[in-house]
Short mmCIF file of C-alpha atoms and ligand atoms in Angstrom, two decimals:
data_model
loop_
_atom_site.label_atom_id
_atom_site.label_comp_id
_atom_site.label_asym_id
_atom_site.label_seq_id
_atom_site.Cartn_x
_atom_site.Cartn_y
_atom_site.Cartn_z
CA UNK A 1 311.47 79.38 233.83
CA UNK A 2 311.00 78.91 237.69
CA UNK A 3 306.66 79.45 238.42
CA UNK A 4 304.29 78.41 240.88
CA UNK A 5 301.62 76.47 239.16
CA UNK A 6 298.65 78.23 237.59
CA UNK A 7 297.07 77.76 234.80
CA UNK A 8 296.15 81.87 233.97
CA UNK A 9 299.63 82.68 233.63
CA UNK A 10 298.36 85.96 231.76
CA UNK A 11 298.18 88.01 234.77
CA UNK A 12 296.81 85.18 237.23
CA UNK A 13 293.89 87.74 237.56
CA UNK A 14 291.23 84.79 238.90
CA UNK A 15 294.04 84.13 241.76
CA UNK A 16 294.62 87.79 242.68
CA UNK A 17 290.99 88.53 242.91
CA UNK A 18 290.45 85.62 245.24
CA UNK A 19 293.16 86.78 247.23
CA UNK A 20 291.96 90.54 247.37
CA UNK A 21 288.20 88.94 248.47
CA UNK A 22 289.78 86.79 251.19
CA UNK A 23 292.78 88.17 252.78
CA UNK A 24 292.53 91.11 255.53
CA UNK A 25 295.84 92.95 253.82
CA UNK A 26 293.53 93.80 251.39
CA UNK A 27 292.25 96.89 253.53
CA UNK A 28 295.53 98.07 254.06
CA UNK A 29 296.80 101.59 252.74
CA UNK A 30 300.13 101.91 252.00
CA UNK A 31 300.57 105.77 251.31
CA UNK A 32 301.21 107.97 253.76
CA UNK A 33 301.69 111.51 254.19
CA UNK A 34 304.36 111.78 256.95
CA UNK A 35 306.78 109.24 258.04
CA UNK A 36 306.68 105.65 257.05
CA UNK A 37 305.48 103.33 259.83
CA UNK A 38 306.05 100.57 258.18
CA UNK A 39 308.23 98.36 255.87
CA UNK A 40 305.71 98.48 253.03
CA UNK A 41 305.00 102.07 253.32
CA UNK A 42 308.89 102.32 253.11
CA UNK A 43 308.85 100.86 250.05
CA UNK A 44 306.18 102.73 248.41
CA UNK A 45 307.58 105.95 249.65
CA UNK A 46 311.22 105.22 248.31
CA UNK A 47 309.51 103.96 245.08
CA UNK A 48 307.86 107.47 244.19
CA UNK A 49 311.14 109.26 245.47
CA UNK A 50 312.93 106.90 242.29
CA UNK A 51 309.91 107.83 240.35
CA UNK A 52 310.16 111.74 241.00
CA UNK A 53 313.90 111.50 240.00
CA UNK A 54 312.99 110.24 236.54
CA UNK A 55 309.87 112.57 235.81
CA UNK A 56 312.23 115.64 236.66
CA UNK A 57 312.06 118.13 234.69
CA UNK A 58 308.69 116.54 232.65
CA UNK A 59 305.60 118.46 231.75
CA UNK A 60 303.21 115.55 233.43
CA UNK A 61 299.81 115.83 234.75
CA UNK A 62 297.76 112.44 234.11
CA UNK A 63 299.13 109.14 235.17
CA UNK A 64 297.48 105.84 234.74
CA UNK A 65 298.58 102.86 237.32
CA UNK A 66 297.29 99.64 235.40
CA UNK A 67 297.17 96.59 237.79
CA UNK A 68 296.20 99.42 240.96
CA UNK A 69 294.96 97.16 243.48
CA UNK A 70 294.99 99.57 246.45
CA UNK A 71 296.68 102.38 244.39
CA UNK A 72 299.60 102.65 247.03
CA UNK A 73 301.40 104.63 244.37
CA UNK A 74 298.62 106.67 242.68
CA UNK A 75 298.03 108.05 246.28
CA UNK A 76 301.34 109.75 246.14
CA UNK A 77 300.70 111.02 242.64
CA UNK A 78 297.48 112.34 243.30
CA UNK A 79 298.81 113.54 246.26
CA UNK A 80 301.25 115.37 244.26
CA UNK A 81 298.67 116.98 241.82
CA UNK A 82 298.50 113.82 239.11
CA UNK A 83 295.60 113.88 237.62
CA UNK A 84 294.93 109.73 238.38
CA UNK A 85 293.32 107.13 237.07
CA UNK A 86 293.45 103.56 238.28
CA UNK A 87 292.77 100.67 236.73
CA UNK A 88 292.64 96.63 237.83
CA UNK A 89 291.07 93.63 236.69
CA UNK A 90 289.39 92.85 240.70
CA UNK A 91 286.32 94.84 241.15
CA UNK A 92 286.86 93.92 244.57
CA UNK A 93 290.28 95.42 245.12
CA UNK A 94 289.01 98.60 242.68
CA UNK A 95 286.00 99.16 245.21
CA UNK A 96 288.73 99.28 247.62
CA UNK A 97 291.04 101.64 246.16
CA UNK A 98 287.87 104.30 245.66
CA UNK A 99 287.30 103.79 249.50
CA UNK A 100 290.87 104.57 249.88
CA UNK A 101 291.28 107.76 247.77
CA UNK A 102 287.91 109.04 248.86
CA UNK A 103 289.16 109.09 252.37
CA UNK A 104 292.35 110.24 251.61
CA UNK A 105 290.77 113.57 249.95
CA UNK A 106 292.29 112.07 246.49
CA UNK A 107 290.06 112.56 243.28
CA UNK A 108 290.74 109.49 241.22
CA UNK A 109 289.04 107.33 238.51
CA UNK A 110 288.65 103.69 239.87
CA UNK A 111 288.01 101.15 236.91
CA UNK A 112 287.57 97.86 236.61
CA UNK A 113 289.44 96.38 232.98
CA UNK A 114 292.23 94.60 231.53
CA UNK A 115 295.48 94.98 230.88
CA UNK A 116 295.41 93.46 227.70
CA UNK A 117 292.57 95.92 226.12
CA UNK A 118 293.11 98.86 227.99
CA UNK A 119 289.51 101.26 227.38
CA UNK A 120 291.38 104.60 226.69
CA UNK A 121 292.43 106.24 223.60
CA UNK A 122 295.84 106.46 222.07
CA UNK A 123 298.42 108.95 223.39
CA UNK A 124 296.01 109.34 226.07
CA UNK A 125 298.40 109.68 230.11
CA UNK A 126 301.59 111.57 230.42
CA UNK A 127 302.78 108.54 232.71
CA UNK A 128 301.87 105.02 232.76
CA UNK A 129 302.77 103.08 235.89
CA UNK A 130 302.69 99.00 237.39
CA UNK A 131 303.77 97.75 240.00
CA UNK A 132 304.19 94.07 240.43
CA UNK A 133 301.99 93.50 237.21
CA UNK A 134 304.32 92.00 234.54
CA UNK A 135 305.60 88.99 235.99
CA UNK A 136 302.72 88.12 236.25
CA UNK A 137 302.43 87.67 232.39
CA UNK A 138 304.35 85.07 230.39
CA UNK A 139 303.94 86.63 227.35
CA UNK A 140 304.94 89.96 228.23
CA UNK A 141 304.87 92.26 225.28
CA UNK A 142 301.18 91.97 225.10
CA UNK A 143 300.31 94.18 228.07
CA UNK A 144 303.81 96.48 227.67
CA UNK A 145 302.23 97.02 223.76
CA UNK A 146 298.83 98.25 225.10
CA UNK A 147 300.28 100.30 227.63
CA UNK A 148 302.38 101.65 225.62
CA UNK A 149 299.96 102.59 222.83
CA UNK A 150 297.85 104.32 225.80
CA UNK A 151 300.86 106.72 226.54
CA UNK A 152 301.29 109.79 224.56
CA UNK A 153 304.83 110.73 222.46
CA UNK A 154 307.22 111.85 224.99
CA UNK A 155 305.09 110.30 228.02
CA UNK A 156 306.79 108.01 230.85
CA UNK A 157 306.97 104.71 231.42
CA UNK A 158 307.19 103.20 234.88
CA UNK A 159 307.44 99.29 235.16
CA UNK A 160 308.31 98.39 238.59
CA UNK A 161 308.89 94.22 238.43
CA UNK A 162 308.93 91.59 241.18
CA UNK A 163 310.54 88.62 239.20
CA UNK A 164 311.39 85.13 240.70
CA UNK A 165 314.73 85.71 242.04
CA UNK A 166 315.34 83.44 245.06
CA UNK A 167 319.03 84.72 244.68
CA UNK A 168 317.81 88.42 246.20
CA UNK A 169 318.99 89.41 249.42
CA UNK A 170 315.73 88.21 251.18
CA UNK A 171 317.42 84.72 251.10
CA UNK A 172 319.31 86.02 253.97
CA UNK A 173 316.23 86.34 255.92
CA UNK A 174 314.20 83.04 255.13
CA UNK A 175 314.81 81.30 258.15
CA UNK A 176 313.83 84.09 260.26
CA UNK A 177 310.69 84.66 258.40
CA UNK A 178 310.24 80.77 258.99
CA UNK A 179 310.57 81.37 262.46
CA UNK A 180 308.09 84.26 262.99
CA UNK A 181 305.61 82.05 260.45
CA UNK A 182 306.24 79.34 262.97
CA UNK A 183 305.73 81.88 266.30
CA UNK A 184 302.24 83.48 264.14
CA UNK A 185 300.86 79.97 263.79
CA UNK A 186 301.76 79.31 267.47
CA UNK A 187 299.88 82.58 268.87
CA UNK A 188 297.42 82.61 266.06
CA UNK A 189 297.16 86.52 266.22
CA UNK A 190 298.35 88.04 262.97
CA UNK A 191 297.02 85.18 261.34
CA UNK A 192 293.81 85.63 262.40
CA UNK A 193 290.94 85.55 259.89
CA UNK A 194 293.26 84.74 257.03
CA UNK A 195 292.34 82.25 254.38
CA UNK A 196 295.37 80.54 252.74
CA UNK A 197 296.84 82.65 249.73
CA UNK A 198 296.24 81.58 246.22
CA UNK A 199 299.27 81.06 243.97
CA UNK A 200 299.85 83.55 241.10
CA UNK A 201 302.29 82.86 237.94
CA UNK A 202 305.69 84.50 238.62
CA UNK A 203 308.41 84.51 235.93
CA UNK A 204 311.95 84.72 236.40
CA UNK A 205 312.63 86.95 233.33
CA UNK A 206 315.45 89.48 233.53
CA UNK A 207 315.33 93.10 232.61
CA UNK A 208 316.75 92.37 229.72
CA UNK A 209 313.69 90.80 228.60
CA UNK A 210 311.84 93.63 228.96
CA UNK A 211 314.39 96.02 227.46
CA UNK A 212 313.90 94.19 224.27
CA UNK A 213 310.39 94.48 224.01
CA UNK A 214 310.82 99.07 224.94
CA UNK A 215 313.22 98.58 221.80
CA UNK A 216 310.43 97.32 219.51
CA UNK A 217 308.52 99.91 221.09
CA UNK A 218 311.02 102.00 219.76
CA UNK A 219 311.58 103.94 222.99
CA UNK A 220 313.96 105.94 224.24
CA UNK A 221 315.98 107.09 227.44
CA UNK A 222 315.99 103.30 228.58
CA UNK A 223 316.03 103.08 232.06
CA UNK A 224 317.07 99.76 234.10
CA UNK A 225 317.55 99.77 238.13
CA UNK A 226 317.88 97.03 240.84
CA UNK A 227 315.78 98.03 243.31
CA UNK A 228 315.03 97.54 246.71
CA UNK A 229 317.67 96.42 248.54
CA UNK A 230 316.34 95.68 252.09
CA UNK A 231 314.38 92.12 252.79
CA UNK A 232 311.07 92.26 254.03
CA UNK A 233 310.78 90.82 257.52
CA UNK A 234 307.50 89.00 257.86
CA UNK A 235 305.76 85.92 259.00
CA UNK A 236 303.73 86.02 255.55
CA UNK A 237 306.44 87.83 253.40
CA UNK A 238 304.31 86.85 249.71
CA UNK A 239 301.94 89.09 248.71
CA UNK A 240 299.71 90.80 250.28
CA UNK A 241 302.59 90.76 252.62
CA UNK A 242 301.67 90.59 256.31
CA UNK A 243 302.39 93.22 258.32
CA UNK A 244 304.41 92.74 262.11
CA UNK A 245 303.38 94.27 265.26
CA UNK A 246 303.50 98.04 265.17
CA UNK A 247 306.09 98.76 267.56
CA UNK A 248 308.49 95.79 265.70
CA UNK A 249 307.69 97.68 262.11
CA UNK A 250 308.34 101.12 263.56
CA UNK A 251 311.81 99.93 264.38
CA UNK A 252 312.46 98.10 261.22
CA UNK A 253 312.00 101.06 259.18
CA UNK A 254 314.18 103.24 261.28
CA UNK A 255 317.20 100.47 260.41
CA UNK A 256 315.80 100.57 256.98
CA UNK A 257 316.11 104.04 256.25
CA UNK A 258 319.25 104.29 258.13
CA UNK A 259 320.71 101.53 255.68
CA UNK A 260 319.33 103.40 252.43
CA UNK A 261 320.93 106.49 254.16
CA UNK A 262 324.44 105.12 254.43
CA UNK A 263 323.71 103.53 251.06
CA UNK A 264 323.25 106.84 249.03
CA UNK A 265 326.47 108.01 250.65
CA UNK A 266 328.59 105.15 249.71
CA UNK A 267 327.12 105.23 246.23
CA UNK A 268 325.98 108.72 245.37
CA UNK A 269 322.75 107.57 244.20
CA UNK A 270 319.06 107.09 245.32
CA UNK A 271 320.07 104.37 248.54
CA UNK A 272 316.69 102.65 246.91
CA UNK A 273 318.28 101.15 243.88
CA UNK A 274 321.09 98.72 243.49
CA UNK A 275 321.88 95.59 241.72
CA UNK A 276 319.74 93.82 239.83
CA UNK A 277 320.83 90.49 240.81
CA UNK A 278 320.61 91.81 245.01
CA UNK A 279 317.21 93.72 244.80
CA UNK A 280 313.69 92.34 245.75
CA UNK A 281 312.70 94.14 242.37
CA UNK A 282 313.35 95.86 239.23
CA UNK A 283 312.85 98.81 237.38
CA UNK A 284 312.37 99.14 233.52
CA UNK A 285 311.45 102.88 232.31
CA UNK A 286 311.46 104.47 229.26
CA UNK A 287 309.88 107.89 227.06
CA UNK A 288 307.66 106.91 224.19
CA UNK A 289 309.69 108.36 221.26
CA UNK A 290 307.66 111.54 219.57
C1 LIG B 1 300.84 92.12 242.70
S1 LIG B 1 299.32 92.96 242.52
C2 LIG B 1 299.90 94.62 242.58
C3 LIG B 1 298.89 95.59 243.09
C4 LIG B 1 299.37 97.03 243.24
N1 LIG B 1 299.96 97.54 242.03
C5 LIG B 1 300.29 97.18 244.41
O1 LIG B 1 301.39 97.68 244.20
O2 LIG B 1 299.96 96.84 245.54
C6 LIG B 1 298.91 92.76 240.80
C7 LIG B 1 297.58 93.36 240.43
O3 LIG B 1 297.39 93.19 239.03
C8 LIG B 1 296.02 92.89 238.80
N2 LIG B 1 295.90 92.21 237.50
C9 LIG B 1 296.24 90.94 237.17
N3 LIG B 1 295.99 90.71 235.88
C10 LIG B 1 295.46 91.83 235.36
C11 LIG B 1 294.98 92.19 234.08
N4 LIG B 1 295.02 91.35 233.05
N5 LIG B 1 294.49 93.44 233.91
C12 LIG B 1 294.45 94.32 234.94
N6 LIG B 1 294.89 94.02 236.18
C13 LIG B 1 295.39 92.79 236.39
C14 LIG B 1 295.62 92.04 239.98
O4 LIG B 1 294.23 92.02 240.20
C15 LIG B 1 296.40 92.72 241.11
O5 LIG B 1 295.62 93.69 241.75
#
């Protein structure tokens, strides 16, 4: 298995917290209502459109997103009526995501807790959504159990992943990013402020991985997507990925959304997923069995 070093490699929640305290991305939002202006708001926005897709047709009001940090995809459940609750192990980040909501005019529940002993009662959300939280775990059946005991019989699963895969198409794109790294550091704009990023614990596991553990879940309507299958362009691309000028993200997204356009023709699918193997990410879904 392929990690950066550190030595809480059950969620790395000491490193993220540092990094929420310390790093100005932390204030950014990522929903928003009308067009995307930005790469990241791209993503989140084709994210929920995958997610709408596979709660069609479901009777679902409450939604939990464990791991929140900003909430970038409660806001668009919430926005869409979701009753929401969001949960993270930073207090710092969760302090942020109230801000957010509260500005945004969306009710939510902000707590601070873990993943591993989730404070809710059994058969308790309709939908249970992370983003970018398992990797983040070696042992990943422990927080996939507990979320999975939180959902009720028939509720949704939504595990969006961001495994080690330095085979995705953002390899395509390192030596630009490089580049604009280089040309940040040499202006020292966008860089401005920013304390170095700690390392979190990454793994490399495949989908299957996680497929096995939703089968001793016993769950079913299995659900496995490549997804996102644009790079990011950016002279920080790690997370909290740093944003580009305005005007330079503006245009990015337009070539992004043309490319997911021509992609949903050419494949008759959602443009947002693809192959496993190509994608910056993964999804893994599945219904609780009743
Ligand atoms: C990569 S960030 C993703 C944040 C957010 N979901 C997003 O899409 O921007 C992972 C988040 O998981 C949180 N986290 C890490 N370990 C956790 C744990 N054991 N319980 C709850 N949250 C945890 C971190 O604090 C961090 O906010």
């Amino acid at each position: 298995m392929t990690s950066v070093v550190d030595l809480d490699n059950q969620g790395s929640s000491k490193a993220f917290d540092k990094n929420w305290s310390q790093r100005p991305e932390t204030h950014y939002n990522h929903w928003v209502k009308g067009a995307p202006k930005n790469q990241i708001q791209l993503a989140f926005r084709s994210h929920w459109r995958v997610f709408q897709e596979l709660m069609a047709g479901m009777d679902a009001k409450t939604c939990l997103e464990v791991g929140a940090g900003r909430g970038s995809i409660s806001s668009y459940f919430a926005d869409h009526g979701f009753d929401c609750t969001l949960l993270d192990s930073s207090a710092v980040i969760m302090d942020v995501a109230a801000k957010i909501f509260e500005k945004n005019g969306h009710p939510a529940k902000c707590m601070v807790g873990n993943a591993l002993d989730l404070p809710f009662a059994s058969g308790s959300f309709d939908v249970v959504v992370s983003i970018g939280l398992l990797e983040h775990f070696e042992d990943i059946a422990l927080p996939m159990r507990e979320m999975d005991r939180i959902l009720r019989p028939g509720g949704l699963f939504l595990g969006y992943v961001v495994p080690e895969n330095p085979g995705n198409i953002q390899k395509y794109f390192r030596g630009f990013n490089s580049f604009l790294g280089l040309m940040a550091g040499f202006f020292k704009k966008s860089t401005k402020g920013a304390a170095a990023k700690e390392d979190v614990f990454r793994s490399d596991f495949k989908s299957g991985k996680y497929a096995e553990v939703i089968r001793t879940l016993n769950g079913s309507d299995i659900f496995v997507t490549g997804l996102y299958p644009v790079p990011m362009i950016s002279h920080s691309p790690d997370f909290p990925f740093s944003l580009l000028p305005a005007p330079l993200e503006w245009c990015l997204t337009r070539i992004f959304e043309m490319v997911l356009w021509v992609r949903k023709i050419l494949t008759g699918r959602n443009g947002w997923m693809c192959s496993e193997k190509m994608g910056q990410a993964f999804l893994v879904s599945y219904k609780k069995s009743a």
